[in-house]
Tab-separated table of C-alpha atoms and ligand atoms in Angstrom:
chain	number	residue	atom	x	y	z
A	542	MET	CA	-29.419	-8.544	-19.178
A	543	ALA	CA	-26.553	-10.582	-17.718
A	544	ARG	CA	-23.147	-9.220	-18.640
A	545	LEU	CA	-20.354	-11.498	-19.843
A	546	VAL	CA	-16.660	-10.775	-20.472
A	547	MET	CA	-14.900	-12.840	-23.144
A	548	LYS	CA	-11.112	-12.576	-23.417
A	549	PHE	CA	-9.099	-13.860	-26.366
A	550	GLY	CA	-5.317	-14.345	-26.232
A	551	GLY	CA	-2.739	-13.916	-28.960
A	552	THR	CA	-3.040	-17.343	-30.606
A	553	SER	CA	-6.831	-16.911	-30.719
A	554	VAL	CA	-6.484	-13.740	-32.813
A	555	ALA	CA	-3.337	-14.756	-34.711
A	556	ASP	CA	-4.735	-13.953	-38.173
A	557	ILE	CA	-7.890	-12.747	-39.885
A	558	ASP	CA	-9.374	-16.253	-40.072
A	559	ARG	CA	-8.870	-16.749	-36.357
A	560	ILE	CA	-10.427	-13.330	-35.691
A	561	ARG	CA	-13.453	-14.376	-37.743
A	562	ASN	CA	-13.658	-17.509	-35.618
A	563	VAL	CA	-13.575	-15.334	-32.474
A	564	ALA	CA	-16.402	-13.226	-33.898
A	565	ARG	CA	-18.511	-16.386	-34.179
A	566	HIS	CA	-17.834	-17.270	-30.531
A	567	VAL	CA	-18.937	-13.761	-29.569
A	568	LYS	CA	-22.068	-13.946	-31.715
A	569	ARG	CA	-23.032	-17.216	-30.024
A	570	GLU	CA	-23.085	-15.517	-26.617
A	571	VAL	CA	-24.877	-12.444	-27.961
A	572	ASP	CA	-27.521	-14.743	-29.460
A	573	ALA	CA	-27.787	-16.513	-26.101
A	574	GLY	CA	-28.832	-13.180	-24.599
A	575	PHE	CA	-25.671	-11.893	-22.918
A	576	ALA	CA	-24.518	-8.287	-22.999
A	577	VAL	CA	-20.927	-8.914	-24.045
A	578	ALA	CA	-17.624	-7.106	-23.502
A	579	VAL	CA	-14.673	-8.667	-25.319
A	580	VAL	CA	-11.056	-8.106	-24.297
A	581	VAL	CA	-8.372	-8.905	-26.860
A	582	SER	CA	-4.618	-9.417	-26.879
A	583	ALA	CA	-2.315	-8.538	-29.731
A	584	MET	CA	-1.901	-11.087	-32.524
A	585	SER	CA	0.547	-13.755	-31.380
A	586	GLY	CA	4.163	-12.681	-31.749
A	587	LYS	CA	3.179	-9.040	-32.283
A	588	THR	CA	4.075	-7.770	-28.818
A	589	ASN	CA	7.481	-9.463	-29.009
A	590	GLU	CA	8.080	-7.773	-32.341
A	591	LEU	CA	7.074	-4.359	-30.981
A	592	VAL	CA	9.268	-4.794	-27.905
A	593	ALA	CA	12.186	-5.736	-30.163
A	594	TRP	CA	11.633	-2.594	-32.229
A	595	THR	CA	11.838	-0.333	-29.190
A	596	ARG	CA	15.098	-2.053	-28.195
A	597	ALA	CA	16.477	-1.716	-31.694
A	598	ALA	CA	15.661	2.007	-31.670
A	599	ALA	CA	17.574	2.424	-28.400
A	600	PRO	CA	18.559	-0.259	-25.885
A	601	MET	CA	17.736	2.139	-23.040
A	602	HIS	CA	14.571	4.000	-23.868
A	603	ASP	CA	11.776	6.096	-22.402
A	604	ALA	CA	9.198	3.784	-20.791
A	605	ARG	CA	6.344	6.079	-21.857
A	606	GLU	CA	7.312	5.682	-25.502
A	607	TYR	CA	7.755	1.929	-25.002
A	608	ASP	CA	4.113	1.887	-23.896
A	609	THR	CA	3.015	3.945	-26.884
A	610	VAL	CA	4.606	1.387	-29.186
A	611	VAL	CA	3.686	-1.911	-27.515
A	612	ALA	CA	0.069	-0.945	-26.752
A	613	SER	CA	-0.536	-0.655	-30.481
A	614	GLY	CA	-0.783	-4.430	-30.945
A	615	GLU	CA	-4.036	-4.549	-28.979
A	616	GLN	CA	-5.391	-1.478	-30.762
A	617	VAL	CA	-5.098	-3.342	-34.061
A	618	THR	CA	-6.928	-6.479	-32.888
A	619	SER	CA	-9.716	-4.508	-31.191
A	620	GLY	CA	-10.468	-2.734	-34.455
A	621	LEU	CA	-10.200	-5.885	-36.549
A	622	LEU	CA	-12.542	-7.828	-34.282
A	623	ALA	CA	-15.077	-4.990	-34.291
A	624	ILE	CA	-15.001	-5.085	-38.106
A	625	ALA	CA	-15.362	-8.886	-38.157
A	626	LEU	CA	-18.347	-8.661	-35.793
A	627	GLN	CA	-20.032	-5.940	-37.839
A	628	GLU	CA	-19.462	-8.099	-40.903
A	629	ILE	CA	-21.608	-10.890	-39.431
A	630	GLY	CA	-24.300	-8.515	-38.302
A	631	VAL	CA	-23.255	-7.945	-34.683
A	632	ASN	CA	-23.343	-4.355	-33.445
A	633	ALA	CA	-19.829	-3.753	-32.079
A	634	ARG	CA	-17.465	-0.910	-31.238
A	635	SER	CA	-13.778	-0.910	-30.246
A	636	TRP	CA	-12.518	0.779	-27.066
A	637	GLN	CA	-8.950	1.676	-26.148
A	638	GLY	CA	-7.954	1.767	-22.496
A	639	TRP	CA	-8.043	5.583	-22.385
A	640	GLN	CA	-11.545	5.740	-23.835
A	641	ILE	CA	-13.196	3.757	-21.058
A	642	PRO	CA	-11.091	4.884	-19.138
A	643	ILE	CA	-9.003	2.226	-17.408
A	644	LEU	CA	-6.934	4.294	-14.999
A	645	THR	CA	-3.545	2.934	-13.950
A	646	ASP	CA	-0.704	4.030	-11.731
A	647	GLY	CA	2.367	5.658	-13.250
A	648	ALA	CA	4.604	2.590	-13.504
A	649	HIS	CA	4.977	2.632	-17.280
A	650	GLY	CA	5.663	-0.822	-18.709
A	651	ALA	CA	4.323	-2.601	-15.615
A	652	ALA	CA	1.386	-0.456	-14.557
A	653	ARG	CA	-1.317	-1.527	-12.134
A	654	ILE	CA	-4.972	-0.801	-12.705
A	655	MET	CA	-6.239	1.671	-10.108
A	656	GLU	CA	-9.793	2.266	-11.209
A	657	ILE	CA	-12.213	1.532	-14.028
A	658	ASP	CA	-15.352	3.528	-14.606
A	659	GLY	CA	-17.622	0.927	-16.171
A	660	SER	CA	-20.648	3.190	-16.604
A	661	ARG	CA	-20.122	4.130	-20.256
A	662	LEU	CA	-19.467	0.519	-21.179
A	663	ILE	CA	-22.549	-0.665	-19.319
A	664	GLU	CA	-24.675	1.947	-21.035
A	665	ARG	CA	-23.542	0.929	-24.542
A	666	MET	CA	-23.826	-2.757	-23.751
A	667	ALA	CA	-27.381	-2.239	-22.514
A	668	GLN	CA	-28.153	-0.717	-25.918
A	669	GLY	CA	-27.078	-4.001	-27.498
A	670	GLN	CA	-23.588	-3.022	-28.576
A	671	VAL	CA	-20.668	-5.397	-28.045
A	672	ALA	CA	-17.699	-3.571	-26.513
A	673	VAL	CA	-14.396	-4.766	-27.990
A	674	ILE	CA	-11.700	-3.645	-25.581
A	675	ALA	CA	-7.965	-3.488	-26.202
A	676	GLY	CA	-6.385	-5.456	-23.340
A	677	PHE	CA	-3.001	-4.792	-21.743
A	678	GLN	CA	-3.389	-0.999	-21.704
A	679	GLY	CA	-4.751	1.874	-19.682
A	680	LEU	CA	-4.279	5.555	-18.953
A	681	ALA	CA	-1.572	6.690	-16.515
A	682	PRO	CA	-1.808	9.812	-14.302
A	683	ASP	CA	0.513	11.636	-16.730
A	684	ASN	CA	-2.302	11.310	-19.290
A	685	ARG	CA	-0.313	8.859	-21.376
A	686	ILE	CA	-0.938	5.248	-22.417
A	687	ALA	CA	0.399	2.694	-19.953
A	688	THR	CA	0.785	-1.080	-20.373
A	689	LEU	CA	0.258	-3.665	-17.666
A	690	GLY	CA	3.265	-5.962	-18.087
A	691	ARG	CA	3.509	-9.035	-20.273
A	692	GLY	CA	0.429	-11.222	-20.211
A	693	GLY	CA	-1.513	-8.256	-18.841
A	694	SER	CA	-4.625	-8.622	-20.947
A	695	ASP	CA	-5.826	-11.400	-18.606
A	696	THR	CA	-5.743	-8.779	-15.880
A	697	SER	CA	-7.570	-6.272	-18.101
A	698	ALA	CA	-10.335	-8.834	-18.623
A	699	VAL	CA	-10.785	-9.669	-14.952
A	700	ALA	CA	-10.715	-5.978	-14.001
A	701	ILE	CA	-13.366	-5.172	-16.609
A	702	ALA	CA	-15.488	-8.077	-15.361
A	703	ALA	CA	-15.295	-6.692	-11.817
A	704	ALA	CA	-16.061	-3.137	-12.997
A	705	ILE	CA	-19.181	-4.071	-14.953
A	706	GLY	CA	-20.397	-6.791	-12.586
A	707	ALA	CA	-20.104	-9.599	-15.138
A	708	VAL	CA	-21.542	-13.001	-14.260
A	709	ARG	CA	-18.363	-14.607	-15.592
A	710	CYS	CA	-15.063	-13.789	-17.255
A	711	ASP	CA	-14.354	-16.353	-19.979
A	712	ILE	CA	-10.666	-16.614	-20.858
A	713	TYR	CA	-10.368	-18.219	-24.278
A	714	THR	CA	-6.927	-19.614	-24.895
A	715	ASP	CA	-5.073	-22.348	-26.791
A	716	VAL	CA	-5.684	-24.970	-24.102
A	717	ASP	CA	-9.100	-26.157	-23.015
A	718	GLY	CA	-8.714	-25.601	-19.288
A	719	VAL	CA	-6.514	-26.032	-16.252
A	720	TYR	CA	-5.043	-29.488	-15.769
A	721	THR	CA	-4.041	-31.481	-12.683
A	722	THR	CA	-0.494	-31.147	-13.977
A	723	ASP	CA	1.397	-30.471	-17.203
A	724	PRO	CA	-0.057	-32.946	-19.759
A	725	ARG	CA	3.253	-32.932	-21.634
A	726	ILE	CA	4.835	-34.647	-18.642
A	727	VAL	CA	1.912	-36.720	-17.476
A	728	PRO	CA	-0.322	-37.866	-20.339
A	729	LYS	CA	-2.825	-39.011	-17.693
A	730	ALA	CA	-3.336	-35.436	-16.453
A	731	ARG	CA	-7.018	-34.526	-16.193
A	732	ARG	CA	-8.791	-31.271	-16.869
A	733	LEU	CA	-10.188	-29.837	-13.661
A	734	ASP	CA	-13.845	-28.801	-13.672
A	735	ARG	CA	-13.322	-26.359	-10.831
A	736	VAL	CA	-10.391	-24.940	-8.983
A	737	SER	CA	-10.391	-22.331	-6.225
A	738	HIS	CA	-8.796	-18.926	-6.695
A	739	GLU	CA	-6.258	-19.768	-4.025
A	740	GLU	CA	-5.209	-23.010	-5.671
A	741	MET	CA	-5.017	-21.330	-9.067
A	742	LEU	CA	-2.824	-18.623	-7.620
A	743	GLU	CA	-0.357	-21.257	-6.454
A	744	MET	CA	-0.510	-23.048	-9.794
A	745	ALA	CA	-0.152	-19.869	-11.829
A	746	SER	CA	2.820	-18.640	-9.858
A	747	LEU	CA	4.412	-22.059	-10.196
A	748	GLY	CA	4.562	-22.098	-13.921
A	749	ALA	CA	1.125	-23.333	-14.978
A	750	LYS	CA	1.201	-20.459	-17.412
A	751	VAL	CA	-2.452	-20.269	-18.337
A	752	LEU	CA	-3.157	-16.946	-16.619
A	753	GLN	CA	-1.164	-13.941	-15.521
A	754	VAL	CA	-0.749	-14.226	-11.743
A	755	ARG	CA	-2.059	-10.732	-11.134
A	756	SER	CA	-5.318	-11.554	-12.883
A	757	VAL	CA	-5.919	-14.425	-10.463
A	758	GLU	CA	-5.205	-12.167	-7.481
A	759	LEU	CA	-7.670	-9.654	-8.806
A	760	ALA	CA	-10.296	-12.334	-9.454
A	761	MET	CA	-9.864	-13.568	-5.903
A	762	VAL	CA	-10.209	-10.118	-4.354
A	763	HIS	CA	-13.287	-9.210	-6.386
A	764	GLY	CA	-14.819	-12.687	-6.478
A	765	VAL	CA	-14.810	-12.779	-10.284
A	766	ARG	CA	-15.725	-16.229	-11.607
A	767	THR	CA	-13.125	-16.910	-14.284
A	768	PHE	CA	-13.576	-19.643	-16.835
A	769	VAL	CA	-10.637	-20.989	-18.852
A	770	ARG	CA	-11.698	-22.495	-22.171
A	771	SER	CA	-10.461	-23.099	-25.697
A	772	SER	CA	-10.980	-20.749	-28.622
A	773	PHE	CA	-10.154	-23.660	-30.922
A	774	ASP	CA	-13.488	-25.313	-30.203
A	775	ASP	CA	-15.897	-24.967	-33.095
A	776	PRO	CA	-18.136	-21.989	-32.227
A	777	ALA	CA	-21.105	-23.999	-33.549
A	778	ASP	CA	-20.380	-27.053	-31.349
A	779	PRO	CA	-23.639	-27.676	-29.434
A	780	ARG	CA	-21.691	-28.430	-26.224
A	781	LEU	CA	-20.649	-24.775	-26.142
A	782	ALA	CA	-24.238	-23.615	-26.251
A	783	ASP	CA	-24.847	-25.457	-22.972
A	784	ALA	CA	-24.518	-22.346	-20.831
A	785	GLU	CA	-24.589	-24.341	-17.580
A	786	ASN	CA	-21.737	-26.650	-18.338
A	787	PRO	CA	-19.486	-25.663	-21.234
A	788	PRO	CA	-16.111	-27.453	-21.483
A	789	GLY	CA	-13.373	-25.737	-19.516
A	790	THR	CA	-12.221	-24.991	-15.974
A	791	LEU	CA	-14.045	-22.640	-13.628
A	792	ILE	CA	-11.848	-20.717	-11.208
A	793	CYS	CA	-14.139	-19.714	-8.388
A	794	ASP	CA	-14.561	-19.131	-4.672
A	795	GLU	CA	-13.889	-22.071	-2.444
A	796	ASP	CA	-17.558	-22.113	-1.365
A	797	GLU	CA	-18.563	-23.048	-4.889
A	798	ILE	CA	-16.488	-26.213	-4.715
A	799	VAL	CA	-18.574	-28.902	-3.131
A	800	GLU	CA	-16.208	-31.816	-3.378
A	801	LYS	CA	-12.956	-30.537	-1.957
A	802	GLN	CA	-10.024	-32.671	-3.068
A	803	VAL	CA	-7.141	-33.046	-0.670
A	804	VAL	CA	-4.776	-32.558	-3.597
A	805	THR	CA	-5.932	-30.701	-6.699
A	806	GLY	CA	-2.771	-30.504	-8.737
A	807	ILE	CA	0.969	-30.954	-9.022
A	808	ALA	CA	2.881	-27.956	-10.354
A	809	TYR	CA	6.550	-27.540	-11.040
A	810	SER	CA	8.862	-24.703	-11.806
A	811	LYS	CA	12.173	-25.230	-13.480
A	812	ASP	CA	15.189	-22.972	-13.417
A	813	GLU	CA	15.650	-22.885	-9.688
A	814	ALA	CA	19.132	-22.432	-8.281
A	815	GLN	CA	20.313	-23.017	-4.741
A	816	ILE	CA	22.814	-20.991	-2.773
A	817	SER	CA	24.377	-22.079	0.509
A	818	LEU	CA	26.322	-19.942	2.933
A	819	ARG	CA	28.449	-22.038	5.263
A	820	GLU	CA	29.262	-21.122	8.832
A	821	VAL	CA	27.343	-17.922	9.105
A	822	ALA	CA	27.378	-16.344	12.554
A	823	ASP	CA	24.258	-17.388	14.475
A	824	LYS	CA	23.238	-14.002	15.841
A	825	PRO	CA	20.550	-11.356	15.362
A	826	GLY	CA	20.775	-9.438	12.107
A	827	VAL	CA	22.433	-12.118	10.019
A	828	ALA	CA	19.378	-12.913	7.906
A	829	ALA	CA	18.991	-9.218	7.200
A	830	ALA	CA	22.668	-8.969	6.250
A	831	VAL	CA	22.123	-11.738	3.681
A	832	PHE	CA	18.735	-10.863	2.252
A	833	VAL	CA	18.653	-7.058	2.285
A	834	PRO	CA	21.460	-6.730	-0.312
A	835	LEU	CA	19.721	-9.340	-2.486
A	836	ALA	CA	16.430	-7.474	-2.249
A	837	GLU	CA	18.188	-4.227	-3.088
A	838	ALA	CA	19.584	-5.915	-6.193
A	839	ASN	CA	15.998	-6.942	-7.055
A	840	ILE	CA	16.727	-10.641	-6.749
A	841	ASN	CA	13.759	-12.783	-5.753
A	842	VAL	CA	14.564	-15.243	-3.006
A	843	ASP	CA	12.227	-18.167	-2.550
A	844	MET	CA	12.792	-21.194	-0.319
A	845	ILE	CA	14.889	-20.356	2.726
A	846	VAL	CA	16.310	-22.967	5.055
A	847	GLN	CA	18.415	-22.158	8.075
A	848	ASN	CA	19.944	-24.937	10.108
A	849	VAL	CA	19.862	-24.981	13.860
A	850	SER	CA	23.370	-24.319	14.961
A	851	GLU	CA	25.089	-27.059	16.834
A	852	ASP	CA	27.424	-24.987	18.941
A	853	GLY	CA	25.381	-21.795	19.107
A	854	THR	CA	27.945	-19.797	17.180
A	855	THR	CA	27.569	-20.627	13.482
A	856	THR	CA	24.941	-22.056	11.180
A	857	ASP	CA	24.381	-22.801	7.470
A	858	MET	CA	21.895	-20.863	5.423
A	859	THR	CA	20.435	-22.165	2.161
A	860	PHE	CA	17.933	-20.572	-0.213
A	861	THR	CA	16.829	-20.557	-3.821
A	862	VAL	CA	16.857	-17.891	-6.555
A	863	PRO	CA	15.919	-18.135	-10.249
A	864	THR	CA	18.755	-19.714	-12.280
A	865	SER	CA	18.999	-16.581	-14.383
A	866	GLU	CA	19.877	-14.631	-11.216
A	867	LEU	CA	22.379	-17.111	-9.766
A	868	GLU	CA	25.483	-15.392	-11.023
A	869	ARG	CA	24.312	-11.958	-9.956
A	870	ALA	CA	23.252	-13.231	-6.531
A	871	MET	CA	26.662	-14.835	-5.994
A	872	LYS	CA	28.363	-11.539	-6.863
A	873	VAL	CA	26.154	-9.622	-4.448
A	874	LEU	CA	26.920	-12.086	-1.648
A	875	GLU	CA	30.652	-12.068	-2.387
A	876	GLY	CA	30.516	-8.297	-2.158
A	877	ALA	CA	28.735	-8.485	1.193
A	878	ARG	CA	31.046	-11.124	2.617
A	879	SER	CA	32.616	-8.912	5.260
A	880	SER	CA	29.289	-7.643	6.564
A	881	ILE	CA	27.684	-11.125	6.586
A	882	GLY	CA	30.683	-13.207	7.616
A	883	TYR	CA	30.660	-16.766	6.220
A	884	SER	CA	33.309	-19.383	5.557
A	885	SER	CA	32.218	-20.411	2.082
A	886	LEU	CA	29.626	-19.731	-0.574
A	887	GLN	CA	28.215	-22.441	-2.831
A	888	GLY	CA	25.803	-22.163	-5.725
A	889	SER	CA	24.211	-24.824	-7.867
A	890	GLY	CA	21.757	-24.513	-10.723
A	891	ASP	CA	19.605	-27.069	-12.479
A	892	LEU	CA	17.048	-27.662	-9.774
A	893	VAL	CA	13.299	-27.880	-9.938
A	894	LYS	CA	10.621	-27.066	-7.406
A	895	VAL	CA	7.729	-29.522	-7.442
A	896	SER	CA	4.603	-28.506	-5.539
A	897	VAL	CA	1.584	-30.408	-4.334
A	898	ILE	CA	-1.444	-28.094	-4.130
A	899	GLY	CA	-4.894	-28.513	-2.624
A	900	ILE	CA	-7.271	-26.643	-0.328
A	901	GLY	CA	-8.256	-29.944	1.286
A	902	MET	CA	-4.784	-30.084	2.844
A	903	ARG	CA	-5.942	-27.623	5.462
A	904	SER	CA	-7.995	-30.310	7.092
A	905	HIS	CA	-5.947	-33.382	6.231
A	906	ALA	CA	-2.814	-34.522	7.991
A	907	GLY	CA	-0.118	-36.676	6.447
A	908	VAL	CA	-0.061	-35.270	2.917
A	909	ALA	CA	3.560	-34.196	3.214
A	910	ALA	CA	4.628	-37.444	4.836
A	911	SER	CA	3.178	-39.534	2.027
A	912	ALA	CA	4.878	-37.346	-0.590
A	913	PHE	CA	8.254	-37.752	1.096
A	914	ARG	CA	7.804	-41.505	1.343
A	915	ALA	CA	6.823	-41.812	-2.314
A	916	LEU	CA	9.821	-39.774	-3.475
A	917	ALA	CA	12.142	-41.773	-1.218
A	918	GLY	CA	10.758	-44.913	-2.836
A	919	LYS	CA	12.037	-43.576	-6.156
A	920	SER	CA	15.401	-42.623	-4.597
A	921	ILE	CA	14.817	-38.942	-5.250
A	922	ASN	CA	16.800	-36.752	-2.898
A	923	ILE	CA	15.013	-33.742	-1.428
A	924	ARG	CA	17.170	-30.639	-1.054
A	925	ALA	CA	14.710	-28.287	0.577
A	926	ILE	CA	11.075	-28.215	1.620
A	927	THR	CA	8.629	-25.401	2.257
A	928	THR	CA	4.973	-25.598	3.111
A	929	SER	CA	1.957	-23.355	3.322
A	930	GLU	CA	-1.600	-24.129	4.325
A	931	ILE	CA	-2.486	-25.433	0.880
A	932	LYS	CA	0.885	-26.306	-0.639
A	933	ILE	CA	3.995	-28.404	-0.141
A	934	SER	CA	7.011	-27.493	-2.257
A	935	ILE	CA	9.971	-29.774	-2.684
A	936	LEU	CA	13.274	-28.853	-4.276
A	937	ILE	CA	14.996	-31.636	-6.242
A	938	ASP	CA	17.521	-32.103	-9.056
A	939	SER	CA	15.892	-31.254	-12.362
A	940	ALA	CA	16.817	-34.628	-13.853
A	941	TYR	CA	14.072	-36.119	-11.654
A	942	THR	CA	11.319	-33.675	-12.649
A	943	GLU	CA	9.236	-36.082	-14.677
A	944	LEU	CA	9.635	-38.988	-12.291
A	945	ALA	CA	8.675	-36.850	-9.304
A	946	VAL	CA	5.672	-35.229	-10.952
A	947	ARG	CA	4.375	-38.562	-12.245
A	948	THR	CA	4.909	-40.275	-8.901
A	949	LEU	CA	3.030	-37.586	-6.974
A	950	HIS	CA	0.296	-37.319	-9.583
A	951	SER	CA	-0.607	-40.986	-9.239
A	952	LEU	CA	0.022	-41.052	-5.475
A	953	TYR	CA	-2.831	-38.592	-4.922
A	954	GLY	CA	-5.179	-40.333	-7.307
A	955	LEU	CA	-5.081	-37.654	-9.988
A	956	ASP	CA	-4.387	-39.956	-12.950
A	957	ALA	CA	-7.195	-40.197	-15.457
A	958	ALA	CA	-8.746	-43.650	-15.623
B	890	LIG	N1	0.033	-8.714	-25.803
B	890	LIG	C1	0.553	-8.639	-24.472
B	890	LIG	C2	1.662	-9.627	-24.248
B	890	LIG	O1	1.990	-10.404	-25.091
B	890	LIG	C3	-0.508	-8.798	-23.436
B	890	LIG	C4	-1.193	-10.129	-23.457
B	890	LIG	O2	-1.254	-10.793	-24.472
B	890	LIG	O3	-1.739	-10.516	-22.430
B	890	LIG	O4	2.253	-9.624	-23.191
B	891	MG	MG1	-1.570	-14.733	-22.002
């Protein structure tokens, strides 16, 4: 029997009615002949509430006890869904992370999955029992519950799919797939039928918040076919019974994508800030002097631009950090002024990074050039540029976000007819 993983996020299990609706989606797949494992999140808002409680109890608290508290949200939904399934005649049993077990490392609050023994699950599923698994949690080496970081139940689902050799990992959420760009900005955005793991990774890390980034990495490494679809579809809708082509977006290996688009999507991430160091000495060790203290302060640096020095003695260095870290980064750099040596330090917030993403870029020249020309045509000033094999990122003032995204979206022919 083919095994299928179905994952339901917080809005999909927000109340008992929604959980009943989820049970009907699960029953549809059971009736279609799949051996099903379901992974659930906590009811929407629940994890935030639990986190707030731990903070109220003590602003600085033991991470192991944080995990004990916040993992409880998923325990509740796993039990409720098992009850709802039993109620409609589906044999089902809940599983907590420690019962499977899902073994993690010891980083409480942000643990990584190390190993999953899928044999017990497979055995029960083969007997016709649906496994309803609490997402977001596992068992740490200290024999205590660990959680995987916010949004971690996507990662639980993909890891379970890899461990039991599922044919697909369906991620049911409150949107019906992955779009060419944010439909709130570009009403002509289209749902993608397929997107490669690599492209999705770029989109996810750039603020297309459908999936936790780590889950996409894991899916890529293990070749898990992940399907993003809506839990708000009527479980009885005949289109959903079409196992070959249900509505949604398949995230898969590049080889499965026959028609490779040059550009697949336009992503953007707000809240970027830019820092410039003027007249930094142009000599070995300067980049380390700038970026090591920032790394030690746990500040993520993204786009880095260093000018070629005119006279061979000094140069300017510019890079971006998240807006929320701007103040802290400036303090760190002020503190390191004597070891770095610069004439002035400038910081500005309110920037946005717009990225053009597509695996077809590997074999097509001129994608960047046409983007720059199109943005110039709209008088949008580019502050920094970075590129990778499948992505071009452009830093601009946030006031131009919508104009830039729309311009690029139609430039590459992504607008819906
Ligand atoms: N409930 C957890 C959270 O809100 C995990 C998840 O939903 O993915 O972060
Ligand atoms: Mg989520």
